[in-house]
Tab-separated table of C-alpha atoms in Angstrom:
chain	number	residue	atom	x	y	z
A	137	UNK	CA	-20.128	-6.101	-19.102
A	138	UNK	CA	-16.869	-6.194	-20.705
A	139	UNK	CA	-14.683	-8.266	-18.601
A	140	UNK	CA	-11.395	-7.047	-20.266
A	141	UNK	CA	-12.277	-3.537	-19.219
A	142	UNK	CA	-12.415	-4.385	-15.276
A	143	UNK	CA	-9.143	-6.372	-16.047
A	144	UNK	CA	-7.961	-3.138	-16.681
A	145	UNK	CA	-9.319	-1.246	-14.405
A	146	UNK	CA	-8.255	-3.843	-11.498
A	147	UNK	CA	-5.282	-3.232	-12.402
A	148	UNK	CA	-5.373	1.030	-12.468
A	149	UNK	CA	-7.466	0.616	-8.638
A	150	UNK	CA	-4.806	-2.125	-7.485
A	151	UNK	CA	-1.778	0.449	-8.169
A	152	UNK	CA	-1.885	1.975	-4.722
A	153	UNK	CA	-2.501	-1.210	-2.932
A	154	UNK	CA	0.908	-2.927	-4.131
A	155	UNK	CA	2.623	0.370	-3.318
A	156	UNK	CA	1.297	0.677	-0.237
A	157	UNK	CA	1.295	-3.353	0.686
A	158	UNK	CA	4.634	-3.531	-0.205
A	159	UNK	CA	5.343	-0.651	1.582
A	160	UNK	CA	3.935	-2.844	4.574
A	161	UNK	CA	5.920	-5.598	3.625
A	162	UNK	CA	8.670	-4.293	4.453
A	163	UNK	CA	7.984	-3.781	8.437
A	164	UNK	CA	6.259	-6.487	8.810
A	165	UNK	CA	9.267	-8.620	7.843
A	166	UNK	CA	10.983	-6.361	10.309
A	167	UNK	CA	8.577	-7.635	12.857
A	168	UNK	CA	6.260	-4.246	13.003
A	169	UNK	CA	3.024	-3.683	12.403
A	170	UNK	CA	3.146	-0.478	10.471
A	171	UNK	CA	-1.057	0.755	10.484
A	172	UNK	CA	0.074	4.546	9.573
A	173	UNK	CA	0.442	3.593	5.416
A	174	UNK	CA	-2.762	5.572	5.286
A	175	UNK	CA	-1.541	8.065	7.137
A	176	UNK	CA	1.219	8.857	4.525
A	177	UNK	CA	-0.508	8.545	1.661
A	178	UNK	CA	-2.748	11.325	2.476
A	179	UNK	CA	0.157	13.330	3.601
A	180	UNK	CA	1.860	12.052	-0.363
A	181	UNK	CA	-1.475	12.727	-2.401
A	182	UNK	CA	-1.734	16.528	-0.789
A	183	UNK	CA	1.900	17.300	-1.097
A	184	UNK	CA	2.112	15.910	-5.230
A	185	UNK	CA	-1.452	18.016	-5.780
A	186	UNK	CA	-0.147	21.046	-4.171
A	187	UNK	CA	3.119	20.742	-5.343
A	188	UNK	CA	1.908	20.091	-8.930
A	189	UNK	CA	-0.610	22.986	-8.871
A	190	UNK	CA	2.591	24.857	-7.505
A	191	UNK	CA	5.225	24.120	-10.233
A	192	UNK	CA	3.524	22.657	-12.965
A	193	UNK	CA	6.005	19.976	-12.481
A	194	UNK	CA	5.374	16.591	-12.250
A	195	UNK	CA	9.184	15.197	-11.596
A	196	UNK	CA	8.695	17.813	-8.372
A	197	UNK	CA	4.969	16.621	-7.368
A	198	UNK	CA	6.846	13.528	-7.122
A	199	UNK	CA	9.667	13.957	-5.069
A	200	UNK	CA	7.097	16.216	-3.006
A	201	UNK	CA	5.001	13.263	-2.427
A	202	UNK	CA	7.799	10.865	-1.409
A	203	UNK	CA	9.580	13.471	0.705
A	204	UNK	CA	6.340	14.239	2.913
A	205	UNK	CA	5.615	10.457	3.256
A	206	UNK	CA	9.540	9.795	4.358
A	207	UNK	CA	9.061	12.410	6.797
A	208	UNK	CA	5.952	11.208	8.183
A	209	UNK	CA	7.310	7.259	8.411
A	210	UNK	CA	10.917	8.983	10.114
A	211	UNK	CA	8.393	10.513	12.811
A	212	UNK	CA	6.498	7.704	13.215
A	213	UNK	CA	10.211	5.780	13.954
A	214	UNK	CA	11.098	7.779	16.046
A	215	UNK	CA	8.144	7.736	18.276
A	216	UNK	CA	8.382	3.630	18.146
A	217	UNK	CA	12.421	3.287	18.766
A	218	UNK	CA	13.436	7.249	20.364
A	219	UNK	CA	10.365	7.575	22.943
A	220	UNK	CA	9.888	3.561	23.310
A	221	UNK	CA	6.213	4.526	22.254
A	222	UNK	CA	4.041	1.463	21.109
A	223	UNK	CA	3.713	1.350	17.691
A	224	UNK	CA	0.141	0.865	17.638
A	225	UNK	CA	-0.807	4.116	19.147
A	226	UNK	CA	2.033	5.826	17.223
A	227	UNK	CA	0.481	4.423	13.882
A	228	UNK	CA	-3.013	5.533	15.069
A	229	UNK	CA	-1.537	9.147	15.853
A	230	UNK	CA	0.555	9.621	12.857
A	231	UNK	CA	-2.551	8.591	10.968
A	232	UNK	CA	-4.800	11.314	12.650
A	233	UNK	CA	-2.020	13.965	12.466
A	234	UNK	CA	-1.918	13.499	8.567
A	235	UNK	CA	-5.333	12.899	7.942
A	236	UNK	CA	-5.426	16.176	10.120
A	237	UNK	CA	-2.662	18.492	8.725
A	238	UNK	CA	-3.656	17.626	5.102
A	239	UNK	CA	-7.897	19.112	6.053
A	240	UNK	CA	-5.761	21.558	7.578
A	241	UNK	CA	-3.555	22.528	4.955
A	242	UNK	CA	-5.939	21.767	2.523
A	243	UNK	CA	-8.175	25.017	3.500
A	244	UNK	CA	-6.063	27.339	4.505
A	245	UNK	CA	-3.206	27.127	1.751
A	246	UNK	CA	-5.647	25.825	-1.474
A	247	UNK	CA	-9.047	27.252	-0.091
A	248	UNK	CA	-10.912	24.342	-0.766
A	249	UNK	CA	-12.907	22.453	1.758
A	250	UNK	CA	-13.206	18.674	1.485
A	251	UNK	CA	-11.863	18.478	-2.389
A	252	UNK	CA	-9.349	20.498	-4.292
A	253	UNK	CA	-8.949	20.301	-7.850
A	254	UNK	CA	-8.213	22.719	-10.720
A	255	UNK	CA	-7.810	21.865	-14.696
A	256	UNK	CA	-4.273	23.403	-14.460
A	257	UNK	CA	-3.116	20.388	-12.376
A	258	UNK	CA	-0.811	18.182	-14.595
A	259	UNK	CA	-1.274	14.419	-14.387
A	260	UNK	CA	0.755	11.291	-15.352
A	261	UNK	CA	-0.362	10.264	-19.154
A	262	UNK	CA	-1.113	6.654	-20.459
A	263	UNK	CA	1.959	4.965	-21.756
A	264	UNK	CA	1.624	2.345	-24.542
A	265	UNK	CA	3.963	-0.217	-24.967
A	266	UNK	CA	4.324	-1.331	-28.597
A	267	UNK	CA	5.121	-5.195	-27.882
A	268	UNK	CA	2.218	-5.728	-25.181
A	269	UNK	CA	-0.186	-3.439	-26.880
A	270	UNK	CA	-0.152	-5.662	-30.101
A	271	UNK	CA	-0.960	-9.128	-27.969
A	272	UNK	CA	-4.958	-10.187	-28.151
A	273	UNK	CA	-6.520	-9.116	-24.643
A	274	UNK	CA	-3.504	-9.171	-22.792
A	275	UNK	CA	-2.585	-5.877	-24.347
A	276	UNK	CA	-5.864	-4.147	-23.884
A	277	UNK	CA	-4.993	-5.100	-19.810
A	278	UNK	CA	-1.835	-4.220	-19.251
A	279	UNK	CA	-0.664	-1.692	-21.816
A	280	UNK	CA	-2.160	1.993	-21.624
A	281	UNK	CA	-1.556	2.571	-17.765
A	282	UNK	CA	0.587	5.888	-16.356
A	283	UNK	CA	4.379	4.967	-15.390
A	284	UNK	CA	3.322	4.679	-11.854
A	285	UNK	CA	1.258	1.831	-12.391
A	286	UNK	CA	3.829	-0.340	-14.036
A	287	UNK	CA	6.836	1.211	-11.585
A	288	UNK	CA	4.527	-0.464	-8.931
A	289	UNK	CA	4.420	-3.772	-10.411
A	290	UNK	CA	8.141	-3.276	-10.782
A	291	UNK	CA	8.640	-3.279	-7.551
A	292	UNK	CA	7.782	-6.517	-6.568
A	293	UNK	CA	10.245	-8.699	-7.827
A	294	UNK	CA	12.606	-6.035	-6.642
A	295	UNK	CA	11.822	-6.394	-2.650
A	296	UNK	CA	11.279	-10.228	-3.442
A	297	UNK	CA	15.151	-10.021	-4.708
A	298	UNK	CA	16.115	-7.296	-1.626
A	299	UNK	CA	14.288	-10.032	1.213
A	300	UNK	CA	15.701	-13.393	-0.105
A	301	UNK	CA	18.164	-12.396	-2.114
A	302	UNK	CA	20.955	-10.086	-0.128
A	303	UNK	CA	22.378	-9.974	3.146
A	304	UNK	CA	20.484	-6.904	4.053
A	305	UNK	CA	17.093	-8.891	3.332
A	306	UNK	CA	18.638	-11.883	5.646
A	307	UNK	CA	19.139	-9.419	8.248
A	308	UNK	CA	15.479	-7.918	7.953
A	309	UNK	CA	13.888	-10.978	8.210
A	310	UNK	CA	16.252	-12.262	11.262
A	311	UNK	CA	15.291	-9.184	13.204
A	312	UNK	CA	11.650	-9.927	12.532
A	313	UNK	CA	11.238	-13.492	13.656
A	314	UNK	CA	14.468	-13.182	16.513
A	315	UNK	CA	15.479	-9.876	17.110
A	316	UNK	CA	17.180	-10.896	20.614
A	317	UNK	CA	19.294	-13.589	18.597
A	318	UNK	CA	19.714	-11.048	16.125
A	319	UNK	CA	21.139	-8.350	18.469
A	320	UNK	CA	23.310	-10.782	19.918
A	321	UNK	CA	24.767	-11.865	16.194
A	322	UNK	CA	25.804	-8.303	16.048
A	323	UNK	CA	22.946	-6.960	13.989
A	324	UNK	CA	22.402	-3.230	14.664
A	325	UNK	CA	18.178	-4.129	15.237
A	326	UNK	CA	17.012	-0.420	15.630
A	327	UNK	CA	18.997	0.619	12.525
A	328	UNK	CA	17.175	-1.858	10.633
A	329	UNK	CA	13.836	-1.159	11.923
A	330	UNK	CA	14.322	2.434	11.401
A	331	UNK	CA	15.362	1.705	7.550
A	332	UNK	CA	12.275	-0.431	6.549
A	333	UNK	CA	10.013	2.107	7.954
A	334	UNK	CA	11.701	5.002	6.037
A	335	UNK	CA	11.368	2.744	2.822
A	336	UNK	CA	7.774	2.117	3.685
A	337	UNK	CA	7.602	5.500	3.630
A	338	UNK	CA	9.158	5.591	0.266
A	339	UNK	CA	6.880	3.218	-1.267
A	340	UNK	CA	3.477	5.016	-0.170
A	341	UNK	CA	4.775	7.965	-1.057
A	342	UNK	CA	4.308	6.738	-4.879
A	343	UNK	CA	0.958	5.291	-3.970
A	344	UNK	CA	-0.033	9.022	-2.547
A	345	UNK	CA	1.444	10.273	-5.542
A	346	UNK	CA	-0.668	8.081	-8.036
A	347	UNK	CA	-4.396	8.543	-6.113
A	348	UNK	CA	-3.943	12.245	-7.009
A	349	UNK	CA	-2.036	12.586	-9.789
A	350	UNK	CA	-2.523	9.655	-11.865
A	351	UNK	CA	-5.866	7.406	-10.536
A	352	UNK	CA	-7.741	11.261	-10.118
A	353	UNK	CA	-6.659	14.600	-10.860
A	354	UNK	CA	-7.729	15.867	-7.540
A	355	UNK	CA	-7.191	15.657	-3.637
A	356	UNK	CA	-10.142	14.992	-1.315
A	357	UNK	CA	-10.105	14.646	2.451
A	358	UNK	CA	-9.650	11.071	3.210
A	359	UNK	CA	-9.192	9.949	-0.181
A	360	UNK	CA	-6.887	7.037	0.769
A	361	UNK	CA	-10.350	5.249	1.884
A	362	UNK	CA	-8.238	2.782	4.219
A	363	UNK	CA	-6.278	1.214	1.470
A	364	UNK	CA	-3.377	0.802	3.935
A	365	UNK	CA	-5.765	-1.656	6.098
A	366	UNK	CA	-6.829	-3.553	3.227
A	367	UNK	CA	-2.828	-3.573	1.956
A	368	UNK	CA	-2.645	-4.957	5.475
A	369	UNK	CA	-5.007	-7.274	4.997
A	370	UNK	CA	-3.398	-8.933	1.747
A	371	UNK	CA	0.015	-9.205	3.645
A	372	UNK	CA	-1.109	-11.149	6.438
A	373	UNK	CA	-3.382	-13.516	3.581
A	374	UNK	CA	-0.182	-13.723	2.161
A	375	UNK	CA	1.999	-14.405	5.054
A	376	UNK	CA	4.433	-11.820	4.001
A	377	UNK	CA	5.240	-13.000	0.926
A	378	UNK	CA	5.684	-10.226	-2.128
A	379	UNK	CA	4.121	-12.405	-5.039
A	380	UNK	CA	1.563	-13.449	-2.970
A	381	UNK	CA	0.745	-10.279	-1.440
A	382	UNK	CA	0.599	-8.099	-4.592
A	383	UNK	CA	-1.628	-10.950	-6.115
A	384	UNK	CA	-3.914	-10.875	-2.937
A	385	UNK	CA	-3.774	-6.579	-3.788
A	386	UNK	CA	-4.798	-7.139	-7.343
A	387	UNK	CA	-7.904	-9.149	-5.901
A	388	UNK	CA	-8.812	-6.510	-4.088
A	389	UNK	CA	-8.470	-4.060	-7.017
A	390	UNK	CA	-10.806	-6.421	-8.728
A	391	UNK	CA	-13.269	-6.534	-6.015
A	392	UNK	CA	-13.745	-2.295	-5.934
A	393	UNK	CA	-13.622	-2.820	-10.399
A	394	UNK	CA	-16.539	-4.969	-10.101
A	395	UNK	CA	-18.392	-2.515	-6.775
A	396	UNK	CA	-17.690	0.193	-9.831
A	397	UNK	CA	-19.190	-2.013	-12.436
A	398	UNK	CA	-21.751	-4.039	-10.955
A	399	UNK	CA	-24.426	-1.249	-10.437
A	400	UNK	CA	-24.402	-0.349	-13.762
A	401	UNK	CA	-25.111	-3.619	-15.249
A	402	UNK	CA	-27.500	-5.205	-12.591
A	403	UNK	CA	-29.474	-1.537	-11.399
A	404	UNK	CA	-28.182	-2.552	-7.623
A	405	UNK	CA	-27.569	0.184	-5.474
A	406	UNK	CA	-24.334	2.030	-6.023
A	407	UNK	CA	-23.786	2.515	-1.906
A	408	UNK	CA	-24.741	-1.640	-1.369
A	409	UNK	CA	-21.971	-2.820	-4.087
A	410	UNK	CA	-19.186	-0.494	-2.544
A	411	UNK	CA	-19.118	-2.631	0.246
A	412	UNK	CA	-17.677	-5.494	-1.790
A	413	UNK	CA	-14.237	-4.275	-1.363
A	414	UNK	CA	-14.763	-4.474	2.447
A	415	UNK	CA	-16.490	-7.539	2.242
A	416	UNK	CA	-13.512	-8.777	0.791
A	417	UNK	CA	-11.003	-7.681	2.935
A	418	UNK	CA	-13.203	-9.374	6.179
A	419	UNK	CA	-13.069	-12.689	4.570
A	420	UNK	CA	-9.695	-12.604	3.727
A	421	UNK	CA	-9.319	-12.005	7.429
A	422	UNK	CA	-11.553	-14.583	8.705
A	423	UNK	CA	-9.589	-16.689	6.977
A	424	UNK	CA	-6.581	-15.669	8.038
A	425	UNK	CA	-8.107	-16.601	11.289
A	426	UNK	CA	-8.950	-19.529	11.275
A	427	UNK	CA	-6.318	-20.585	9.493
A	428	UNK	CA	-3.994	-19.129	12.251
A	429	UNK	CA	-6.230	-21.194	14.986
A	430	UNK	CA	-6.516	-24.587	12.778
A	431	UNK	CA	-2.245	-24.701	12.798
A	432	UNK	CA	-2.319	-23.180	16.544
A	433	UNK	CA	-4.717	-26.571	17.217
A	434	UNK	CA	-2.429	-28.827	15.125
A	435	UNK	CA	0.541	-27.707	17.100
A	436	UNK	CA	-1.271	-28.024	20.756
A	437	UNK	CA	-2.106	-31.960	19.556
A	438	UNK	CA	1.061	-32.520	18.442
A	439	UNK	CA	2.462	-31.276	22.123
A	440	UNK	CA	-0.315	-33.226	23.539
A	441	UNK	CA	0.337	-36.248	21.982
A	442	UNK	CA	4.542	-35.653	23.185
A	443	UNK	CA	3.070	-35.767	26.704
């Protein structure tokens, strides 16, 4: 098993998890719990396919893909802040509604039922990057990926820099841990709100974007296979934080490398090892857990011990 080669491909199956974990970020600094990033990057991944299969254009499968995912996250907002809906259930029915629309869509526009893909379709092409390419191992892992991939990674110390760094990122985070104190500081809290989810919708538009045009050359019903609960998942490991969270990503983009991997190097079942991804994900959130109950028992001693 050559351990450089799942380095590599951690990174490929990780791609979508930063974009959409980040895309997470976002609202959950804004004090939301956004659960619809699958939801738009199925509606992203049908848009760049069709849109690609369309035009033969890539730039336009692109902005296709983004567009579709924007529109999705600006109906999801307005549900939440318009129609006071909870954002829970408005997650869980923007979710269906693209998971349905795209099956939908899917049959009656391409034909296809339950997979669509043609040899016509263009896809993003490996770049390699002269300086990193020529450095032992580390080149084999990080040079050879699509733009996507690295425009991902890109992105991280960008939000990092937009959160801590600017007033805008002051005022994100303000509405998300006080949004009453907030309000009354003059912050416009809605118009805030409304902006992170419209970037989140942004940012999985590029993850919808690679899983069909760069990750696969193909749309299948689906095919987001609850990456925006496992990008979830590595934000609240991560309490938020961008490096932390796209690190916590790229574990899980190791974990499916290895469920890939595994079966063909120890003869395991194919269906048994896909579960380590999962697997993963659980623990992170048991630990998340009980790490949430051992500070909620530190604090109630500490009151204790002031009365």
């Amino acid at each position: 098993m050559d351990v450089v080669e799942i380095l590599y491909s951690a990174v490929r199956v990780s791609t979508p998890l930063v974009f959409a974990a980040m895309g997470g970020l976002l609202t959950y600094q804004a004090g939301m719990l956004n659960i619809a990033l699958d939801g738009f990057m199925i509606a992203a991944a049908f848009a760049g396919i069709a849109t690609a299969y369309a035009t033969g254009s890539l730039e336009l499968a692109l902005i296709a893909a983004v567009v579709s995912s924007v529109l999705l996250a600006a109906l999801m907002a307005t549900f939440t802040f318009r129609f006071k809906a909870d954002i829970f259930i408005a997650g869980i029915a923007v979710t269906f509604l693209a998971y349905g629309l795209t099956a939908l869509l899917l049959k009656g526009v391409l034909g296809e039922d339950g997979v669509f893909m043609s040899s016509t379709i263009p896809r993003f092409s490996p770049i390699t990057i002269p300086l990193i390419a020529d450095i032992p191992i580390l080149g084999r892992i990080l040079s050879g990926h699509t733009i996507l991939v690295y425009v991902a990674y890109l992105f991280i110390p960008v939000i990092a820099w937009a959160l801590y760094k600017t007033r805008w990122g002051l005022r994100v985070r303000m509405v998300g841990e006080a949004p009453e104190a907030a309000a009354a500081a003059g912050v416009k809290v809605t118009s805030l709100k409304f902006q992170t989810m419209l970037l989140s919708g942004v940012l999985c538009g590029f993850g919808g974007a690679y899983l069909s045009l760069a990750y696969v050359s193909l749309f299948a019903n689906q095919m987001t296979a609850e990456r925006g609960l496992i990008a979830l998942a590595a934000i609240f490991f991560a309490k938020g934080r961008p490096l932390a969270t796209a690190l916590v990503a790229l574990l899980f983009g190791l974990a499916t490398a290895l469920s890939v991997r595994l079966p063909q190097v120890t003869g395991a079942a194919p269906q048994l090892l896909q579960l380590i991804p999962y697997l993963v994900t659980v623990l992170a959130l048991v630990i998340v857990g009980l790490r949430t109950a051992s500070a909620r028992n530190k604090h109630g001693a500490w009151k204790f011990s002031l009365d």
